[in-house]
Amino acid sequence: MSQKIQTLGEFIIEYQSSFRYSSGELSRLINSIRLAAKVVNHEVNKAGLVDILGKAGDTNVQGENQQKLDVYANEKFIQMLTNRNIVCGIASEEEDDFISINSNDNNNQNKYVVLIDPLDGSSNIDVNVSVGTIFSIYRRVTPIGSPVSLDDFLQKGDEQVAAGYIIYGTSTMLVYTTGHGVNGFTLNPAIGTFYLSHPDMTFPNKGQIYSVNEGNYVHFPQGIKDYIKYCQQQKDDRPYTSRYIGSLVSDFHRNMIKGGIYLYPQSAAYPNGKLRLLYECNPIAFLAEQANGKASCGTQRILEVLPKTLHQRSPFICGSALMVEDVEAFLHAANK
Ligand code: P6P
């Protein structure tokens, strides 16, 4: 008998009661992300057709050239989250500081803050490679009705109430968790509806794919070098292959389906790692653990790291549980 085709809207309603704070506010928040995803998807899909490519001229707080789609995606997600009056604050890779929503309105009873990487992997836009949006949702820790503060954003990843990504690839998918497993929804662009296509996504315990930019090899910590050599010694029990798209969401998504590991260690250009802890590592790590995978900075669970600054970076190792454990073992052995 064919599986019941469920829309994202139906799924949110069906499972709303399972969410520990099921006031319906989180459901409205996920719905606003859904709408923003469709709007950004429309622009991403026609990027090659209109003069929206190329650099916007500005550079973001990371010192990276902002692609025009970066700017567009950032504006759309902020607009959708603000207009629906659902959150009290937003932090974004493209914004130097966090944005306080209606902070002077004591009636602002909104409980959630959202952190986003509006268009991760945007350097791939000009060459038509998949890119993605990553989001992370927390309950505020400061009193409801008061202006949101940095403390509301600098929370450990373990405190996330929801996280997910949109991958703008051969098809557009929204993949998210509220702490009850990971589910993937594929957009039917003809009618603008997301359908449950990948229920209960789970990492294979072990995989044969490792994703790392080997161009940085000479600058990696010794344990990482040792692990990469271990993968490359093609023996029967280790038929590894290297796949690296240069888009975290795309590499992670493939590894979650096929099994594998993604690594962005310390390198010469990024002595603390390149990926941002709050809106790249933590949401992806939440998804990974909810899908029976693991995520580490090399020495501890990423979700246990106490953030100190909004845009801080971290080394990031994430994927099939046994593969992450292998990397941690190589790092431990090299540091003895
Ligand atoms: P590199 C994109 O800029 C990103 O943040 C991730 O999506 C991606 O995995 C990584 O950086 C690519 O970085 O240095 O290998 O080009």
Short mmCIF file of N, CA, C and O in Angstrom, two decimals, residues 209-333:
data_model
loop_
_atom_site.label_atom_id
_atom_site.label_comp_id
_atom_site.label_asym_id
_atom_site.label_seq_id
_atom_site.Cartn_x
_atom_site.Cartn_y
_atom_site.Cartn_z
N ILE A 209 32.55 7.45 3.02
CA ILE A 209 32.84 8.76 2.42
C ILE A 209 33.47 9.68 3.46
O ILE A 209 32.95 9.79 4.59
N TYR A 210 34.59 10.30 3.10
CA TYR A 210 35.12 11.36 3.95
C TYR A 210 35.17 12.66 3.15
O TYR A 210 35.54 12.64 1.96
N SER A 211 34.71 13.74 3.80
CA SER A 211 34.59 15.05 3.13
C SER A 211 35.50 16.05 3.83
O SER A 211 35.25 16.42 4.99
N VAL A 212 36.57 16.45 3.16
CA VAL A 212 37.50 17.43 3.75
C VAL A 212 38.22 18.13 2.60
O VAL A 212 38.41 17.53 1.53
N ASN A 213 38.62 19.38 2.83
CA ASN A 213 39.39 20.09 1.80
C ASN A 213 40.86 19.70 1.95
O ASN A 213 41.60 20.27 2.78
N GLU A 214 41.29 18.70 1.19
CA GLU A 214 42.64 18.16 1.34
C GLU A 214 43.71 19.15 0.88
O GLU A 214 44.90 18.94 1.08
N GLY A 215 43.27 20.26 0.30
CA GLY A 215 44.23 21.31 -0.05
C GLY A 215 44.87 21.93 1.18
O GLY A 215 45.93 22.54 1.12
N ASN A 216 44.19 21.75 2.33
CA ASN A 216 44.74 22.28 3.60
C ASN A 216 45.55 21.22 4.35
O ASN A 216 45.96 21.44 5.50
N TYR A 217 45.80 20.06 3.73
CA TYR A 217 46.36 18.90 4.45
C TYR A 217 47.60 19.26 5.26
O TYR A 217 47.70 18.93 6.44
N VAL A 218 48.53 19.98 4.65
CA VAL A 218 49.82 20.21 5.34
C VAL A 218 49.65 21.02 6.62
O VAL A 218 50.52 21.01 7.49
N HIS A 219 48.50 21.72 6.74
CA HIS A 219 48.29 22.55 7.93
C HIS A 219 47.42 21.87 8.99
O HIS A 219 47.15 22.43 10.04
N PHE A 220 46.94 20.66 8.68
CA PHE A 220 46.04 19.98 9.62
C PHE A 220 46.80 19.50 10.85
O PHE A 220 48.01 19.20 10.78
N PRO A 221 46.11 19.35 11.99
CA PRO A 221 46.71 18.68 13.15
C PRO A 221 47.15 17.27 12.77
O PRO A 221 46.53 16.64 11.88
N GLN A 222 48.17 16.75 13.44
CA GLN A 222 48.74 15.44 13.06
C GLN A 222 47.68 14.33 13.07
O GLN A 222 47.63 13.49 12.18
N GLY A 223 46.79 14.37 14.07
CA GLY A 223 45.75 13.33 14.16
C GLY A 223 44.84 13.31 12.95
O GLY A 223 44.42 12.24 12.48
N ILE A 224 44.55 14.48 12.38
CA ILE A 224 43.71 14.55 11.19
C ILE A 224 44.46 13.98 9.99
O ILE A 224 43.93 13.22 9.19
N LYS A 225 45.76 14.36 9.90
CA LYS A 225 46.59 13.80 8.81
C LYS A 225 46.61 12.27 8.89
O LYS A 225 46.45 11.57 7.88
N ASP A 226 46.78 11.77 10.11
CA ASP A 226 46.83 10.31 10.30
C ASP A 226 45.51 9.66 9.89
O ASP A 226 45.49 8.59 9.25
N TYR A 227 44.37 10.31 10.22
CA TYR A 227 43.07 9.74 9.86
C TYR A 227 42.89 9.71 8.35
O TYR A 227 42.43 8.71 7.78
N ILE A 228 43.29 10.81 7.68
CA ILE A 228 43.14 10.86 6.22
C ILE A 228 43.99 9.77 5.55
O ILE A 228 43.54 9.06 4.64
N LYS A 229 45.20 9.56 6.06
CA LYS A 229 46.06 8.49 5.50
C LYS A 229 45.41 7.12 5.76
O LYS A 229 45.41 6.25 4.89
N TYR A 230 44.81 6.97 6.96
CA TYR A 230 44.09 5.72 7.30
C TYR A 230 42.99 5.46 6.26
O TYR A 230 42.86 4.34 5.74
N CYS A 231 42.24 6.51 5.92
CA CYS A 231 41.16 6.35 4.93
C CYS A 231 41.72 5.98 3.55
O CYS A 231 41.13 5.22 2.79
N GLN A 232 42.88 6.56 3.24
CA GLN A 232 43.42 6.38 1.88
C GLN A 232 44.10 5.03 1.67
O GLN A 232 44.33 4.60 0.56
N GLN A 233 44.44 4.35 2.81
CA GLN A 233 45.06 3.02 2.64
C GLN A 233 43.95 2.03 2.31
O GLN A 233 43.43 1.35 3.14
N GLN A 234 43.57 2.02 1.05
CA GLN A 234 42.42 1.23 0.60
C GLN A 234 42.64 -0.25 0.94
O GLN A 234 43.39 -0.93 0.27
N LYS A 235 42.04 -0.70 2.03
CA LYS A 235 42.07 -2.13 2.34
C LYS A 235 40.61 -2.61 2.34
O LYS A 235 39.68 -1.83 2.42
N ASP A 236 40.40 -3.89 2.27
CA ASP A 236 39.03 -4.42 2.12
C ASP A 236 38.08 -3.81 3.14
O ASP A 236 36.97 -3.45 2.85
N ASP A 237 38.54 -3.68 4.41
CA ASP A 237 37.57 -3.22 5.43
C ASP A 237 37.46 -1.70 5.43
O ASP A 237 36.75 -1.13 6.22
N ARG A 238 38.20 -1.03 4.52
CA ARG A 238 38.10 0.44 4.54
C ARG A 238 38.05 0.97 3.10
O ARG A 238 38.91 1.69 2.67
N PRO A 239 36.98 0.64 2.35
CA PRO A 239 36.91 1.12 0.95
C PRO A 239 36.47 2.57 0.89
O PRO A 239 35.40 2.90 0.41
N TYR A 240 37.28 3.48 1.43
CA TYR A 240 36.83 4.88 1.52
C TYR A 240 36.91 5.59 0.18
O TYR A 240 37.70 5.23 -0.69
N THR A 241 36.08 6.64 0.05
CA THR A 241 36.17 7.53 -1.10
C THR A 241 36.03 8.96 -0.60
O THR A 241 35.40 9.21 0.42
N SER A 242 36.68 9.91 -1.30
CA SER A 242 36.65 11.32 -0.90
C SER A 242 35.61 12.05 -1.74
O SER A 242 35.58 11.92 -2.96
N ARG A 243 34.71 12.76 -1.06
CA ARG A 243 33.72 13.59 -1.75
C ARG A 243 33.66 14.93 -1.01
O ARG A 243 33.41 14.95 0.20
N TYR A 244 33.93 16.02 -1.70
CA TYR A 244 33.91 17.34 -1.05
C TYR A 244 33.31 18.36 -1.99
O TYR A 244 33.90 18.69 -3.01
N ILE A 245 32.11 18.87 -1.63
CA ILE A 245 31.38 19.77 -2.53
C ILE A 245 31.77 21.22 -2.26
O ILE A 245 31.66 22.08 -3.12
N GLY A 246 32.22 21.45 -1.00
CA GLY A 246 32.52 22.85 -0.62
C GLY A 246 31.26 23.58 -0.18
O GLY A 246 31.22 24.80 -0.15
N SER A 247 30.25 22.80 0.14
CA SER A 247 28.99 23.33 0.68
C SER A 247 28.59 22.41 1.82
O SER A 247 28.18 21.27 1.59
N LEU A 248 28.71 22.93 3.06
CA LEU A 248 28.49 22.09 4.25
C LEU A 248 27.16 21.35 4.19
O LEU A 248 27.08 20.14 4.40
N VAL A 249 26.08 22.09 3.84
CA VAL A 249 24.75 21.47 3.83
C VAL A 249 24.72 20.31 2.85
O VAL A 249 24.19 19.23 3.15
N SER A 250 25.34 20.48 1.68
CA SER A 250 25.31 19.42 0.66
C SER A 250 26.13 18.22 1.09
O SER A 250 25.68 17.08 0.96
N ASP A 251 27.33 18.45 1.62
CA ASP A 251 28.16 17.33 2.07
C ASP A 251 27.50 16.59 3.24
O ASP A 251 27.45 15.36 3.28
N PHE A 252 26.93 17.38 4.18
CA PHE A 252 26.27 16.76 5.34
C PHE A 252 25.05 15.94 4.90
O PHE A 252 24.85 14.80 5.33
N HIS A 253 24.25 16.52 4.02
CA HIS A 253 23.03 15.85 3.56
C HIS A 253 23.37 14.52 2.89
O HIS A 253 22.77 13.48 3.19
N ARG A 254 24.36 14.53 2.00
CA ARG A 254 24.75 13.28 1.33
C ARG A 254 25.26 12.27 2.33
O ARG A 254 24.89 11.09 2.33
N ASN A 255 26.12 12.72 3.27
CA ASN A 255 26.68 11.79 4.25
C ASN A 255 25.60 11.19 5.15
O ASN A 255 25.69 10.02 5.54
N MET A 256 24.57 11.99 5.48
CA MET A 256 23.51 11.47 6.37
C MET A 256 22.74 10.35 5.64
O MET A 256 22.32 9.38 6.25
N ILE A 257 22.59 10.48 4.37
CA ILE A 257 21.84 9.47 3.60
C ILE A 257 22.71 8.25 3.29
O ILE A 257 22.31 7.10 3.46
N LYS A 258 23.96 8.51 2.90
CA LYS A 258 24.84 7.40 2.45
C LYS A 258 25.81 6.91 3.53
O LYS A 258 26.47 5.89 3.37
N GLY A 259 25.97 7.69 4.59
CA GLY A 259 27.00 7.36 5.58
C GLY A 259 28.29 8.08 5.20
O GLY A 259 28.68 8.12 4.04
N GLY A 260 28.92 8.70 6.19
CA GLY A 260 30.17 9.40 5.91
C GLY A 260 30.50 10.41 6.98
O GLY A 260 29.76 10.54 7.97
N ILE A 261 31.60 11.12 6.77
CA ILE A 261 32.06 12.09 7.76
C ILE A 261 32.52 13.35 7.06
O ILE A 261 33.09 13.30 5.96
N TYR A 262 32.22 14.50 7.67
CA TYR A 262 32.65 15.81 7.20
C TYR A 262 33.64 16.37 8.22
O TYR A 262 33.39 16.30 9.43
N LEU A 263 34.75 16.91 7.71
CA LEU A 263 35.74 17.50 8.61
C LEU A 263 36.15 18.88 8.13
O LEU A 263 36.46 19.06 6.95
N TYR A 264 36.10 19.87 9.02
CA TYR A 264 36.75 21.14 8.76
C TYR A 264 37.63 21.46 9.97
O TYR A 264 37.20 22.11 10.92
N PRO A 265 38.88 20.92 9.98
CA PRO A 265 39.76 21.11 11.15
C PRO A 265 40.39 22.49 11.15
O PRO A 265 40.15 23.30 10.24
N GLN A 266 41.27 22.71 12.14
CA GLN A 266 42.07 23.92 12.13
C GLN A 266 42.94 23.90 10.87
O GLN A 266 43.35 22.84 10.41
N SER A 267 43.18 25.11 10.31
CA SER A 267 44.10 25.17 9.16
C SER A 267 44.89 26.47 9.27
O SER A 267 44.65 27.27 10.19
N ALA A 268 45.79 26.71 8.36
CA ALA A 268 46.62 27.93 8.44
C ALA A 268 45.73 29.17 8.36
O ALA A 268 45.84 30.11 9.15
N ALA A 269 44.76 29.13 7.42
CA ALA A 269 43.88 30.31 7.25
C ALA A 269 42.88 30.41 8.40
O ALA A 269 42.43 31.50 8.74
N TYR A 270 42.53 29.29 9.00
CA TYR A 270 41.51 29.28 10.06
C TYR A 270 42.04 28.50 11.26
O TYR A 270 41.70 27.32 11.45
N PRO A 271 42.89 29.13 12.09
CA PRO A 271 43.50 28.42 13.22
C PRO A 271 42.48 27.90 14.24
O PRO A 271 42.79 26.98 15.01
N ASN A 272 41.25 28.47 14.23
CA ASN A 272 40.20 27.95 15.12
C ASN A 272 39.14 27.18 14.35
O ASN A 272 38.04 26.97 14.84
N GLY A 273 39.47 26.81 13.11
CA GLY A 273 38.46 26.19 12.24
C GLY A 273 37.73 27.29 11.49
O GLY A 273 37.73 28.46 11.89
N LYS A 274 37.07 26.96 10.39
CA LYS A 274 36.39 27.98 9.58
C LYS A 274 34.92 28.13 9.95
O LYS A 274 34.38 29.24 9.92
N LEU A 275 34.28 27.04 10.30
CA LEU A 275 32.84 27.07 10.49
C LEU A 275 32.46 27.80 11.77
O LEU A 275 33.18 27.74 12.78
N ARG A 276 31.31 28.49 11.71
CA ARG A 276 30.84 29.25 12.86
C ARG A 276 30.05 28.34 13.79
O ARG A 276 29.17 27.61 13.37
N LEU A 277 30.38 28.44 15.07
CA LEU A 277 29.81 27.55 16.08
C LEU A 277 28.30 27.70 16.16
O LEU A 277 27.57 26.70 16.13
N LEU A 278 27.79 28.95 16.21
CA LEU A 278 26.39 29.16 16.58
C LEU A 278 25.40 28.83 15.47
O LEU A 278 24.32 28.31 15.72
N TYR A 279 25.74 29.16 14.23
CA TYR A 279 24.73 28.99 13.17
C TYR A 279 25.19 28.07 12.05
O TYR A 279 24.56 28.02 10.99
N GLU A 280 26.28 27.36 12.26
CA GLU A 280 26.65 26.26 11.35
C GLU A 280 26.86 24.98 12.16
O GLU A 280 26.13 24.01 11.99
N CYS A 281 27.85 24.99 13.06
CA CYS A 281 28.18 23.75 13.78
C CYS A 281 27.03 23.25 14.66
O CYS A 281 26.62 22.08 14.57
N ASN A 282 26.46 24.13 15.51
CA ASN A 282 25.45 23.67 16.46
C ASN A 282 24.19 23.11 15.79
O ASN A 282 23.74 22.00 16.15
N PRO A 283 23.57 23.82 14.82
CA PRO A 283 22.37 23.22 14.20
C PRO A 283 22.67 21.92 13.48
O PRO A 283 21.89 20.96 13.57
N ILE A 284 23.80 21.86 12.77
CA ILE A 284 24.15 20.61 12.06
C ILE A 284 24.43 19.49 13.06
O ILE A 284 24.05 18.34 12.87
N ALA A 285 25.08 19.86 14.19
CA ALA A 285 25.37 18.86 15.23
C ALA A 285 24.10 18.33 15.87
O ALA A 285 23.97 17.13 16.15
N PHE A 286 23.11 19.21 16.09
CA PHE A 286 21.81 18.79 16.67
C PHE A 286 21.17 17.77 15.73
O PHE A 286 20.74 16.68 16.15
N LEU A 287 21.16 18.09 14.44
CA LEU A 287 20.59 17.17 13.45
C LEU A 287 21.36 15.84 13.46
O LEU A 287 20.77 14.76 13.45
N ALA A 288 22.70 15.95 13.49
CA ALA A 288 23.52 14.73 13.43
C ALA A 288 23.20 13.80 14.58
O ALA A 288 22.98 12.60 14.39
N GLU A 289 23.15 14.35 15.81
CA GLU A 289 22.89 13.49 16.99
C GLU A 289 21.46 12.96 16.96
O GLU A 289 21.22 11.82 17.36
N GLN A 290 20.52 13.76 16.46
CA GLN A 290 19.14 13.27 16.35
C GLN A 290 19.02 12.17 15.30
O GLN A 290 18.06 11.40 15.30
N ALA A 291 20.01 12.11 14.40
CA ALA A 291 20.02 11.07 13.35
C ALA A 291 21.03 9.97 13.69
O ALA A 291 21.57 9.31 12.79
N ASN A 292 21.29 9.80 15.00
CA ASN A 292 22.22 8.76 15.49
C ASN A 292 23.65 8.94 15.01
O ASN A 292 24.42 7.98 14.98
N GLY A 293 24.00 10.16 14.61
CA GLY A 293 25.40 10.45 14.27
C GLY A 293 26.08 11.16 15.43
O GLY A 293 25.56 11.19 16.55
N LYS A 294 27.27 11.73 15.15
CA LYS A 294 28.00 12.46 16.20
C LYS A 294 28.58 13.75 15.62
O LYS A 294 28.73 13.89 14.39
N ALA A 295 28.92 14.68 16.49
CA ALA A 295 29.54 15.94 16.06
C ALA A 295 30.49 16.41 17.15
O ALA A 295 30.10 16.50 18.31
N SER A 296 31.73 16.69 16.76
CA SER A 296 32.79 16.98 17.72
C SER A 296 33.65 18.13 17.24
O SER A 296 33.71 18.40 16.03
N CYS A 297 34.33 18.79 18.19
CA CYS A 297 35.35 19.78 17.79
C CYS A 297 36.71 19.08 17.76
O CYS A 297 37.72 19.71 17.46
N GLY A 298 36.70 17.79 18.05
CA GLY A 298 37.93 17.00 18.07
C GLY A 298 38.24 16.49 19.46
O GLY A 298 38.80 15.41 19.65
N THR A 299 37.81 17.29 20.46
CA THR A 299 38.07 16.89 21.85
C THR A 299 36.80 16.77 22.68
O THR A 299 36.82 16.26 23.77
N GLN A 300 35.67 17.36 22.19
CA GLN A 300 34.40 17.25 22.95
C GLN A 300 33.21 17.39 22.02
O GLN A 300 33.34 17.85 20.88
N ARG A 301 32.04 17.01 22.52
CA ARG A 301 30.79 17.20 21.76
C ARG A 301 30.65 18.68 21.45
O ARG A 301 30.79 19.52 22.34
N ILE A 302 30.35 18.99 20.20
CA ILE A 302 30.15 20.39 19.83
C ILE A 302 29.03 21.01 20.66
O ILE A 302 29.09 22.17 21.07
N LEU A 303 27.97 20.23 20.94
CA LEU A 303 26.79 20.78 21.60
C LEU A 303 27.04 21.15 23.06
O LEU A 303 26.21 21.77 23.70
N GLU A 304 28.24 20.77 23.57
CA GLU A 304 28.58 21.13 24.97
C GLU A 304 29.41 22.40 25.05
O GLU A 304 29.68 22.91 26.15
N VAL A 305 29.89 22.89 23.90
CA VAL A 305 30.78 24.06 23.91
C VAL A 305 30.01 25.31 24.32
O VAL A 305 28.93 25.59 23.79
N LEU A 306 30.50 26.04 25.32
CA LEU A 306 29.85 27.28 25.76
C LEU A 306 30.34 28.43 24.88
O LEU A 306 31.52 28.79 24.92
N PRO A 307 29.47 29.02 24.06
CA PRO A 307 29.91 30.09 23.15
C PRO A 307 30.34 31.34 23.93
O PRO A 307 29.77 31.65 24.97
N LYS A 308 31.34 32.05 23.38
CA LYS A 308 31.79 33.30 24.00
C LYS A 308 31.44 34.51 23.14
O LYS A 308 31.17 35.60 23.64
N THR A 309 31.44 34.32 21.81
CA THR A 309 31.10 35.43 20.91
C THR A 309 30.17 34.93 19.81
O THR A 309 30.15 33.72 19.50
N LEU A 310 29.44 35.87 19.21
CA LEU A 310 28.38 35.53 18.25
C LEU A 310 28.91 34.82 17.02
O LEU A 310 28.28 33.90 16.51
N HIS A 311 30.07 35.23 16.53
CA HIS A 311 30.58 34.69 15.25
C HIS A 311 31.81 33.81 15.45
O HIS A 311 32.59 33.62 14.53
N GLN A 312 31.94 33.26 16.64
CA GLN A 312 33.15 32.46 16.88
C GLN A 312 33.15 31.21 16.02
O GLN A 312 32.10 30.68 15.64
N ARG A 313 34.37 30.75 15.70
CA ARG A 313 34.55 29.59 14.83
C ARG A 313 34.96 28.38 15.67
O ARG A 313 35.35 28.52 16.83
N SER A 314 34.85 27.20 15.06
CA SER A 314 35.24 25.98 15.76
C SER A 314 35.70 24.94 14.74
O SER A 314 35.14 24.87 13.64
N PRO A 315 36.69 24.11 15.12
CA PRO A 315 36.95 22.93 14.31
C PRO A 315 35.69 22.06 14.33
O PRO A 315 34.95 22.05 15.32
N PHE A 316 35.40 21.33 13.26
CA PHE A 316 34.12 20.63 13.17
C PHE A 316 34.32 19.27 12.50
O PHE A 316 34.87 19.19 11.40
N ILE A 317 33.89 18.21 13.21
CA ILE A 317 33.98 16.84 12.69
C ILE A 317 32.60 16.21 12.93
O ILE A 317 32.15 16.15 14.09
N CYS A 318 31.92 15.79 11.89
CA CYS A 318 30.51 15.45 12.04
C CYS A 318 30.11 14.36 11.05
O CYS A 318 30.49 14.43 9.88
N GLY A 319 29.35 13.38 11.52
CA GLY A 319 28.86 12.35 10.61
C GLY A 319 28.56 11.05 11.32
O GLY A 319 28.16 11.04 12.50
N SER A 320 28.76 9.93 10.61
CA SER A 320 28.50 8.60 11.17
C SER A 320 29.27 8.44 12.48
O SER A 320 30.48 8.75 12.55
N ALA A 321 28.57 7.90 13.49
CA ALA A 321 29.12 7.89 14.85
C ALA A 321 30.49 7.22 14.92
O ALA A 321 31.44 7.79 15.49
N LEU A 322 30.62 6.02 14.33
CA LEU A 322 31.88 5.28 14.45
C LEU A 322 33.03 6.01 13.76
O LEU A 322 34.19 5.93 14.17
N MET A 323 32.71 6.76 12.70
CA MET A 323 33.76 7.48 11.97
C MET A 323 34.25 8.68 12.78
O MET A 323 35.44 8.98 12.84
N VAL A 324 33.31 9.37 13.45
CA VAL A 324 33.71 10.50 14.32
C VAL A 324 34.56 9.97 15.47
O VAL A 324 35.59 10.57 15.83
N GLU A 325 34.17 8.83 16.01
CA GLU A 325 34.97 8.23 17.11
C GLU A 325 36.37 7.87 16.61
O GLU A 325 37.36 8.06 17.34
N ASP A 326 36.48 7.40 15.37
CA ASP A 326 37.82 7.09 14.80
C ASP A 326 38.69 8.34 14.77
O ASP A 326 39.86 8.33 15.18
N VAL A 327 38.12 9.45 14.31
CA VAL A 327 38.91 10.70 14.21
C VAL A 327 39.36 11.15 15.59
O VAL A 327 40.52 11.50 15.80
N GLU A 328 38.43 11.09 16.55
CA GLU A 328 38.79 11.50 17.93
C GLU A 328 39.90 10.61 18.47
O GLU A 328 40.83 11.08 19.14
N ALA A 329 39.87 9.32 18.12
CA ALA A 329 40.93 8.40 18.58
C ALA A 329 42.27 8.75 17.95
O ALA A 329 43.31 8.76 18.64
N PHE A 330 42.27 9.08 16.67
CA PHE A 330 43.52 9.47 16.01
C PHE A 330 44.07 10.77 16.61
O PHE A 330 45.28 10.92 16.82
N LEU A 331 43.18 11.72 16.89
CA LEU A 331 43.62 13.00 17.50
C LEU A 331 44.19 12.75 18.89
O LEU A 331 45.24 13.30 19.26
N HIS A 332 43.52 11.87 19.65
CA HIS A 332 43.99 11.57 21.02
C HIS A 332 45.37 10.90 20.97
O HIS A 332 46.29 11.28 21.70
N ALA A 333 45.51 9.95 20.05
CA ALA A 333 46.79 9.21 19.93
C ALA A 333 47.91 10.16 19.52
O ALA A 333 49.03 10.08 20.03
#
